[in-house]
Amino acid sequence: MILLDTARELHGLARTGGPAARRAVVMTMGALHEGHVTLVRTARAQVGPTGQVVVTVFVNPLQFGANEDLDRYPRTLDADLALAEAAGADAVFAPAVDEVYPGGDPQVRVSAGPMGGRLEGATRPGHFDGVLTVVAKLLHLTRPDLAFFGQKDAQQLALIRRMVTDLNFPVEVVGVPTVREEDGLALSSRNRYLSAKERHTALALSRALFAGRDRLAAQSALRARAEAQAPPAGDERASGLARLGEIRASADAHAVAAAGAGLPDAVRAAARHVLQEAGRHEPPLVLDYLALVDPQDFTEAGPGFTGHAVLAVAAKVGATRLIDNIPLEFGAHA
């Protein structure tokens, strides 16, 4: 595996598999973990043995706010190189800040637009402008056919896809599912900051998401069963289900039939309940946001929403801020 630290070296990197071979890039800020390894392995599988996988390791100052953890962010290049090589990378591009931004802070940046001001963008103004600017530069520098990003950063992934489409970047963006530890915590370089007690509290993020997912599944199944078994409507429906010994299901099905449009709120409520409980832990979970959004623009899913959605959460535990999300699917009757 080759280590590169200048744009000149990167431009000189030959595509070893011939003109038909594809190049993939996996962009990271270092402190690699199994989530990053999964991205590299997925990239390797996609381009095949004749393709080329380039991993970038760069802690991008543009995406950190004034009071965020730029100086504290872990830098573990030697360990990163070993993990990248073991996962199948052919090269690692690990430039210094003045190599990526030779004139200092760039005066021209990519604007994330309206989506960039929602959720993470509302909490961290300018964050996504910094992300898209460095992603755009790294796409130009690495010139890949495919770029792989984790779905844990769902809003970032959506914005990168939008940028690639809107600005005609000749690259395919591939989202890779979130990798979790055995206890459900989404893998993150920031997890290493958590004490044992903080980690216990932090598990509420994934538990809240799973509670929302389970509420959606339960109410969707209930509605489907009610529609399959029930008489036409109204009191006859409830009566018919009650005669089958499903009085509770009858009442719930009747409520769902009358107010099915409220299912997005029910999903939010189930997740919020878990987070509120964690707010009473020691140390407490301090919620930043919980949102159920349309992944196309990250606006809130309203009553009667159908199709793909993302249930997303961000919170602080101690001094560490964590994010997580899961994809959901709302059926035509949700």
PDB file of C-alpha atoms in Angstrom, residues 237 282 310:
ATOM      1  CA  ARG A 237     -65.502  -3.293  12.139  1.00  0.00           C
ATOM      2  CA  GLU A 282     -26.494  10.021  35.618  1.00  0.00           C
ATOM      3  CA  VAL A 310     -34.995   8.808   8.177  1.00  0.00           C
TER       4      VAL A 310
END
